[in-house]
Amino acid sequence: MQRAAFQRAVLNWFDQHGRTNLPWQQDISPYRVWVSEIMLQQTQVSTVIPYFQRFMQSFPNVHALAATPLDNVLHHWTGLGYYARARNLHKTAQLVSDQHSGEFPNTIAGLCELPGIGRSTAGAISSIAFKIPATILDGNVKRVLARFSATEGWPGKSDVVQKLWLVAEQYTPEHRIADYTQAMMDLGATVCTRSSPNCNQCPLAGDCIAYAQDNQTQYPGKKPRKILPVRNTCLLLIHNQDGELLLQQNPPAGLWGGLWVLPQVESEADIVASCAALGLEVVDQHSHTIKRHTFSHFHLDYQPIVVNTIDRAHSVADTHNQVWYNRENPLSLGMPAPVLALLHP
């Protein structure tokens, strides 16, 4: 398919069927495009919409985001997962605010120097916010182009993704770049879907190799399956005599970095000693059913255990990384979804 014909087909389809009412498509700015693109990484549009709206209400510009504590950013991110995105968002906001006077770089190279912004995200910001021709290759676009060109292999492999970048660059237009970028993302999200592509509605079906072969779902190639290891832990819902729950803040780096979590022990046998080390006397404890939370690289099987304690010496005080949490008057803290679900079932 010729370059001009490809572009024309995609844009004509977008003019009739493209999404134009998403929150980040209103009052377009580099800041709003950037936040939406980060949120949309590995997260569905329907999930992102309310988070984006709350985020913009609290942090309407990059200076507001830069000025707020990281813990407030993590609080607004609670439930979206992949919290490194939120930490990088905060770092980038501070860099843009402090070193760029609040203005985002308008080049791919400049954008890619900022934490959490890769080549495709930079392309989206450039094309949508700055109207500068730039190529994108997010998950939806990878799927469209892998099927259209019958590019074999899992796009997580460097050689496969490089082939797809070449295809994407081949068809990226000089004009109407913002519409084209949105069109390609919409095409993958609404027509060329993962399991049930609606090829009869696709403007590219007539030249799509996978469609001609009748094996659309074979592209892109599947990620090699691996058996995830299982880790086990006990999450302690430690209550004091006032009914408050003890929360501790994780270090900035690592799993659930910077988030507020419940104290953990390896087994129930460690509970009394762990509480004693904090100056807490255990009154009673009872266990709940083991639950599972899956990360990208392992399963976490955790047993919630309610532990009622007495802090006779008032030795456990609120500090910068430890608080007594009142469920009736909750603090605005960033927490991982499993912890939030235990605190507010």
Coordinates of N, CA and C in Angstrom, one line a residue, residues 155-308:
P155 N 6.8 -8.4 20.0 CA 7.3 -7.0 19.9 C 8.1 -6.5 21.1
G156 N 8.2 -7.4 22.1 CA 9.1 -7.0 23.2 C 10.6 -7.3 22.9
K157 N 10.8 -8.1 21.8 CA 12.2 -8.3 21.3 C 12.7 -7.2 20.5
S158 N 14.0 -6.9 20.7 CA 14.5 -5.7 20.1 C 14.5 -5.7 18.5
D159 N 14.8 -6.9 17.9 CA 14.8 -7.0 16.5 C 13.3 -6.8 15.9
V160 N 12.4 -7.4 16.6 CA 11.0 -7.2 16.2 C 10.5 -5.8 16.3
V161 N 10.8 -5.2 17.4 CA 10.3 -3.8 17.6 C 11.0 -2.9 16.6
Q162 N 12.2 -3.2 16.3 CA 12.9 -2.3 15.3 C 12.3 -2.4 13.9
K163 N 11.8 -3.6 13.5 CA 11.1 -3.8 12.3 C 9.8 -3.0 12.3
L164 N 9.1 -3.0 13.4 CA 7.9 -2.2 13.5 C 8.1 -0.7 13.5
W165 N 9.2 -0.3 14.1 CA 9.5 1.2 14.0 C 9.7 1.6 12.6
L166 N 10.4 0.7 11.8 CA 10.6 1.1 10.4 C 9.3 1.1 9.6
V167 N 8.4 0.2 9.9 CA 7.1 0.3 9.3 C 6.3 1.6 9.7
A168 N 6.4 1.8 11.0 CA 5.7 3.0 11.5 C 6.2 4.3 10.9
E169 N 7.5 4.4 10.8 CA 8.1 5.6 10.2 C 7.8 5.7 8.7
Q170 N 7.7 4.6 8.1 CA 7.4 4.6 6.6 C 6.0 5.3 6.3
Y171 N 5.1 5.2 7.3 CA 3.7 5.7 7.0 C 3.4 7.0 7.8
T172 N 4.3 7.5 8.6 CA 4.0 8.7 9.4 C 4.0 9.9 8.4
P173 N 2.9 10.7 8.5 CA 2.7 11.8 7.5 C 3.4 13.1 8.0
E174 N 3.5 14.0 7.2 CA 4.0 15.4 7.5 C 2.8 16.3 7.9
H175 N 1.6 16.0 7.5 CA 0.5 16.9 7.8 C -0.5 16.1 8.6
R176 N -1.3 16.9 9.3 CA -2.4 16.3 10.2 C -1.8 15.3 11.1
I177 N -0.6 15.6 11.6 CA 0.1 14.6 12.4 C -0.6 14.2 13.7
A178 N -1.2 15.2 14.4 CA -1.9 15.0 15.6 C -3.1 14.0 15.4
D179 N -3.9 14.3 14.3 CA -5.0 13.4 14.0 C -4.5 12.0 13.6
Y180 N -3.5 11.9 12.9 CA -2.9 10.6 12.5 C -2.5 9.8 13.7
T181 N -1.8 10.5 14.6 CA -1.3 9.8 15.8 C -2.5 9.2 16.6
Q182 N -3.5 10.1 16.8 CA -4.7 9.6 17.5 C -5.4 8.5 16.8
A183 N -5.5 8.7 15.4 CA -6.2 7.7 14.6 C -5.5 6.3 14.7
M184 N -4.2 6.2 14.7 CA -3.5 4.9 14.8 C -3.8 4.3 16.2
M185 N -3.8 5.1 17.2 CA -4.1 4.6 18.6 C -5.5 4.1 18.7
D186 N -6.4 4.9 18.1 CA -7.8 4.5 18.1 C -8.1 3.3 17.3
L187 N -7.5 3.1 16.2 CA -7.7 2.0 15.3 C -7.3 0.7 16.1
G188 N -6.2 0.7 16.8 CA -5.8 -0.4 17.6 C -6.7 -0.7 18.8
A189 N -7.2 0.4 19.4 CA -8.0 0.2 20.6 C -9.4 -0.2 20.3
T190 N -10.0 0.2 19.2 CA -11.4 0.0 18.9 C -11.7 -1.0 17.8
V191 N -10.8 -1.2 16.8 CA -11.1 -2.0 15.7 C -10.1 -3.2 15.6
C192 N -8.8 -2.9 15.6 CA -7.8 -4.0 15.5 C -7.4 -4.4 16.9
T193 N -8.4 -5.0 17.6 CA -8.3 -5.4 19.0 C -7.5 -6.7 19.1
R194 N -7.1 -7.0 20.3 CA -6.3 -8.1 20.6 C -6.9 -9.5 20.2
S195 N -8.1 -9.7 20.7 CA -8.7 -11.1 20.5 C -9.8 -11.1 19.4
S196 N -10.5 -10.1 19.2 CA -11.6 -10.1 18.3 C -11.6 -8.9 17.3
P197 N -10.6 -8.8 16.4 CA -10.5 -7.7 15.5 C -11.7 -7.6 14.6
N198 N -12.2 -6.3 14.5 CA -13.4 -6.1 13.6 C -12.9 -5.7 12.2
C199 N -12.4 -6.6 11.5 CA -11.7 -6.3 10.2 C -12.6 -5.7 9.2
N200 N -13.9 -6.0 9.3 CA -14.9 -5.4 8.3 C -15.0 -3.9 8.5
Q201 N -14.6 -3.4 9.6 CA -14.6 -1.9 9.8 C -13.2 -1.3 9.7
C202 N -12.2 -2.0 9.3 CA -10.9 -1.5 9.3 C -10.6 -0.9 7.9
P203 N -10.1 0.3 7.9 CA -9.7 1.0 6.6 C -8.5 0.4 5.9
L204 N -7.8 -0.5 6.6 CA -6.6 -1.0 6.1 C -6.7 -2.5 5.7
A205 N -7.9 -3.0 5.9 CA -8.1 -4.5 5.7 C -7.8 -4.9 4.3
G206 N -8.0 -4.1 3.3 CA -7.8 -4.5 1.9 C -6.3 -4.8 1.6
D207 N -5.4 -4.2 2.4 CA -4.0 -4.4 2.2 C -3.3 -5.1 3.3
C208 N -4.1 -5.6 4.3 CA -3.5 -6.2 5.5 C -3.2 -7.6 5.2
I209 N -1.9 -8.0 5.4 CA -1.4 -9.3 5.1 C -2.0 -10.3 6.0
A210 N -2.1 -10.0 7.3 CA -2.7 -11.0 8.3 C -4.1 -11.3 7.9
Y211 N -4.9 -10.2 7.5 CA -6.3 -10.4 7.1 C -6.4 -11.3 5.9
A212 N -5.5 -11.1 4.9 CA -5.5 -11.9 3.7 C -5.1 -13.4 4.0
Q213 N -4.3 -13.6 5.0 CA -3.9 -14.9 5.5 C -5.0 -15.6 6.4
D214 N -5.9 -14.7 6.9 CA -6.9 -15.2 7.8 C -6.3 -15.7 9.1
N215 N -5.2 -15.0 9.6 CA -4.6 -15.4 10.8 C -4.2 -14.1 11.7
Q216 N -5.2 -13.2 11.7 CA -5.0 -12.0 12.4 C -4.4 -12.1 13.8
T217 N -5.0 -13.1 14.6 CA -4.7 -13.2 16.0 C -3.3 -13.8 16.2
Q218 N -2.6 -14.2 15.1 CA -1.3 -14.7 15.2 C -0.3 -13.6 15.3
Y219 N -0.7 -12.4 15.1 CA 0.1 -11.2 15.1 C -0.4 -10.2 16.2
P220 N 0.4 -9.5 16.9 CA 1.8 -9.8 17.0 C 2.1 -11.1 17.8
G221 N 3.3 -11.6 17.7 CA 3.7 -12.8 18.4 C 3.5 -12.7 19.9
K222 N 3.2 -13.8 20.5 CA 3.0 -13.8 21.9 C 4.3 -13.8 22.7
K223 N 4.2 -13.2 23.9 CA 5.3 -13.1 24.8 C 5.6 -14.5 25.3
P224 N 6.9 -14.9 25.2 CA 7.2 -16.3 25.7 C 6.7 -16.5 27.1
R225 N 6.0 -17.6 27.4 CA 5.5 -17.8 28.7 C 6.6 -18.3 29.7
K226 N 6.4 -17.8 30.9 CA 7.4 -18.2 31.9 C 6.6 -18.4 33.2
I227 N 7.0 -19.4 34.0 CA 6.3 -19.6 35.2 C 6.8 -18.6 36.3
L228 N 5.9 -17.9 36.8 CA 6.3 -16.8 37.8 C 6.5 -17.5 39.1
P229 N 7.6 -17.1 39.8 CA 7.8 -17.6 41.2 C 6.8 -17.0 42.1
V230 N 6.6 -17.7 43.3 CA 5.7 -17.3 44.3 C 6.4 -16.9 45.5
R231 N 6.1 -15.7 46.1 CA 6.7 -15.3 47.3 C 5.5 -15.2 48.4
N232 N 5.9 -15.5 49.6 CA 4.9 -15.5 50.7 C 5.2 -14.5 51.8
T233 N 4.2 -13.9 52.3 CA 4.4 -13.0 53.4 C 3.1 -12.9 54.2
C234 N 3.2 -12.3 55.4 CA 2.1 -12.0 56.2 C 2.0 -10.5 56.3
L235 N 0.8 -9.9 56.0 CA 0.6 -8.5 56.2 C -0.2 -8.3 57.5
L236 N 0.4 -7.5 58.4 CA -0.2 -7.3 59.7 C -1.0 -6.0 59.8
L237 N -2.3 -6.2 60.1 CA -3.2 -5.1 60.4 C -3.1 -4.9 61.9
I238 N -2.1 -4.1 62.4 CA -1.8 -3.9 63.8 C -2.7 -2.8 64.3
H239 N -3.6 -3.1 65.2 CA -4.4 -2.1 65.8 C -3.9 -1.7 67.2
N240 N -4.0 -0.4 67.5 CA -3.7 0.0 68.9 C -5.0 0.1 69.7
Q241 N -4.9 0.5 70.9 CA -6.1 0.5 71.8 C -7.1 1.5 71.3
D242 N -6.7 2.5 70.4 CA -7.7 3.4 69.8 C -8.3 2.9 68.5
G243 N -7.9 1.7 68.1 CA -8.5 1.2 66.9 C -7.8 1.7 65.6
E244 N -6.7 2.4 65.8 CA -5.9 2.9 64.6 C -5.0 1.8 64.1
L245 N -4.6 1.9 62.8 CA -3.8 0.8 62.2 C -2.4 1.4 61.9
L246 N -1.4 0.6 62.1 CA 0.0 1.0 61.9 C 0.3 0.9 60.4
L247 N 0.8 1.9 59.8 CA 1.4 1.9 58.5 C 2.8 2.4 58.5
Q248 N 3.6 1.8 57.6 CA 5.0 2.2 57.4 C 5.3 2.5 56.0
Q249 N 6.1 3.5 55.7 CA 6.4 3.9 54.4 C 7.7 3.2 53.8
N250 N 7.5 2.6 52.7 CA 8.6 1.9 52.0 C 9.7 2.9 51.6
P251 N 11.0 2.5 51.5 CA 12.0 3.3 50.9 C 11.6 3.7 49.5
P252 N 12.2 4.8 48.9 CA 11.8 5.3 47.6 C 12.0 4.3 46.5
A253 N 13.1 3.5 46.6 CA 13.3 2.5 45.5 C 12.8 1.2 45.9
G254 N 12.6 0.3 44.9 CA 12.2 -1.0 45.1 C 10.7 -1.2 45.0
L255 N 10.3 -2.4 45.4 CA 8.9 -2.8 45.3 C 8.0 -1.9 46.1
W256 N 6.9 -1.4 45.5 CA 6.0 -0.4 46.2 C 6.8 0.7 46.7
G257 N 7.8 1.2 46.0 CA 8.7 2.3 46.5 C 7.9 3.5 46.8
G258 N 8.2 4.0 48.0 CA 7.6 5.3 48.5 C 6.1 5.1 49.0
L259 N 5.5 3.9 48.9 CA 4.2 3.7 49.2 C 4.0 3.4 50.7
W260 N 2.9 3.6 51.3 CA 2.6 3.3 52.7 C 2.0 1.9 52.7
V261 N 2.6 1.0 53.5 CA 2.2 -0.4 53.5 C 2.0 -0.9 54.9
L262 N 1.4 -2.1 55.1 CA 1.2 -2.7 56.4 C 2.6 -3.4 56.7
P263 N 2.9 -3.5 58.0 CA 4.1 -4.2 58.4 C 4.0 -5.7 57.9
Q264 N 5.2 -6.3 57.6 CA 5.2 -7.6 57.1 C 6.1 -8.5 58.0
V265 N 5.7 -9.8 58.1 CA 6.6 -10.8 58.7 C 6.5 -12.0 57.9
E266 N 7.5 -12.9 58.0 CA 7.5 -14.1 57.2 C 6.5 -15.1 57.6
S267 N 6.2 -15.2 58.9 CA 5.3 -16.2 59.4 C 4.6 -15.7 60.7
E268 N 3.5 -16.3 61.1 CA 2.8 -15.9 62.3 C 3.6 -16.0 63.5
A269 N 4.6 -16.9 63.5 CA 5.5 -17.1 64.7 C 6.3 -15.9 65.0
D270 N 6.4 -15.0 64.0 CA 7.3 -13.8 64.2 C 6.5 -12.6 64.7
I271 N 5.2 -12.7 64.8 CA 4.3 -11.5 65.1 C 4.7 -10.9 66.5
V272 N 4.7 -11.7 67.5 CA 4.9 -11.2 68.9 C 6.2 -10.5 69.0
A273 N 7.3 -11.1 68.5 CA 8.6 -10.5 68.5 C 8.6 -9.2 67.7
S274 N 8.0 -9.2 66.6 CA 8.0 -8.0 65.7 C 7.3 -6.9 66.4
C275 N 6.2 -7.2 67.0 CA 5.4 -6.1 67.7 C 6.2 -5.6 69.0
A276 N 6.8 -6.6 69.7 CA 7.6 -6.2 70.8 C 8.8 -5.3 70.5
A277 N 9.4 -5.5 69.3 CA 10.4 -4.6 68.9 C 10.0 -3.2 68.6
L278 N 8.7 -3.0 68.4 CA 8.1 -1.7 68.2 C 7.6 -1.1 69.6
G279 N 7.6 -2.0 70.6 CA 7.1 -1.5 71.9 C 5.6 -1.8 72.1
L280 N 5.1 -2.8 71.3 CA 3.7 -3.1 71.3 C 3.5 -4.5 72.0
E281 N 2.4 -4.5 72.8 CA 2.1 -5.8 73.5 C 0.9 -6.4 72.7
V282 N 1.0 -7.6 72.3 CA 0.0 -8.3 71.5 C -1.1 -8.8 72.5
V283 N -2.3 -8.4 72.2 CA -3.5 -8.9 73.0 C -4.1 -10.2 72.4
D284 N -4.3 -10.1 71.1 CA -4.8 -11.3 70.4 C -4.6 -11.1 68.9
Q285 N -4.7 -12.1 68.1 CA -4.5 -12.1 66.7 C -5.4 -13.1 66.0
H286 N -5.8 -12.8 64.8 CA -6.5 -13.8 64.0 C -6.3 -13.6 62.5
S287 N -6.2 -14.7 61.8 CA -5.7 -14.7 60.4 C -6.9 -14.8 59.5
H288 N -6.7 -14.2 58.3 CA -7.7 -14.3 57.2 C -7.2 -15.1 56.1
T289 N -8.0 -15.3 55.1 CA -7.7 -16.2 53.9 C -6.5 -15.6 53.2
I290 N -5.6 -16.4 52.7 CA -4.5 -16.0 51.9 C -5.0 -15.4 50.6
K291 N -4.4 -14.3 50.2 CA -4.8 -13.7 48.9 C -3.6 -13.6 48.0
R292 N -3.8 -13.4 46.7 CA -2.7 -13.3 45.8 C -2.7 -12.0 45.0
H293 N -1.5 -11.4 44.9 CA -1.4 -10.2 44.0 C -0.2 -10.5 43.1
T294 N -0.5 -10.3 41.8 CA 0.5 -10.6 40.8 C 1.2 -9.4 40.2
F295 N 2.6 -9.5 40.3 CA 3.4 -8.4 39.7 C 3.9 -9.0 38.4
S296 N 4.6 -8.2 37.6 CA 5.1 -8.6 36.3 C 6.0 -9.8 36.4
H297 N 6.7 -9.9 37.5 CA 7.8 -10.9 37.6 C 7.6 -11.9 38.7
F298 N 6.6 -11.8 39.5 CA 6.3 -12.9 40.5 C 4.9 -12.7 41.1
H299 N 4.4 -13.8 41.7 CA 3.1 -13.7 42.5 C 3.5 -13.5 44.0
L300 N 2.7 -12.6 44.6 CA 2.8 -12.4 46.0 C 1.6 -13.0 46.7
D301 N 1.8 -14.1 47.5 CA 0.7 -14.7 48.3 C 0.8 -14.1 49.7
Y302 N -0.2 -13.4 50.1 CA -0.1 -12.7 51.4 C -1.3 -13.1 52.3
Q303 N -1.0 -13.3 53.6 CA -2.0 -13.6 54.5 C -2.3 -12.4 55.4
P304 N -3.5 -11.8 55.3 CA -3.8 -10.7 56.2 C -4.0 -11.3 57.7
I305 N -3.4 -10.6 58.6 CA -3.5 -11.1 60.0 C -3.8 -9.8 60.9
V306 N -5.0 -9.9 61.5 CA -5.4 -8.8 62.4 C -4.7 -9.0 63.8
V307 N -4.0 -8.0 64.2 CA -3.3 -8.1 65.5 C -3.7 -6.9 66.4
N308 N -4.4 -7.2 67.5 CA -4.8 -6.2 68.4 C -3.7 -6.0 69.5

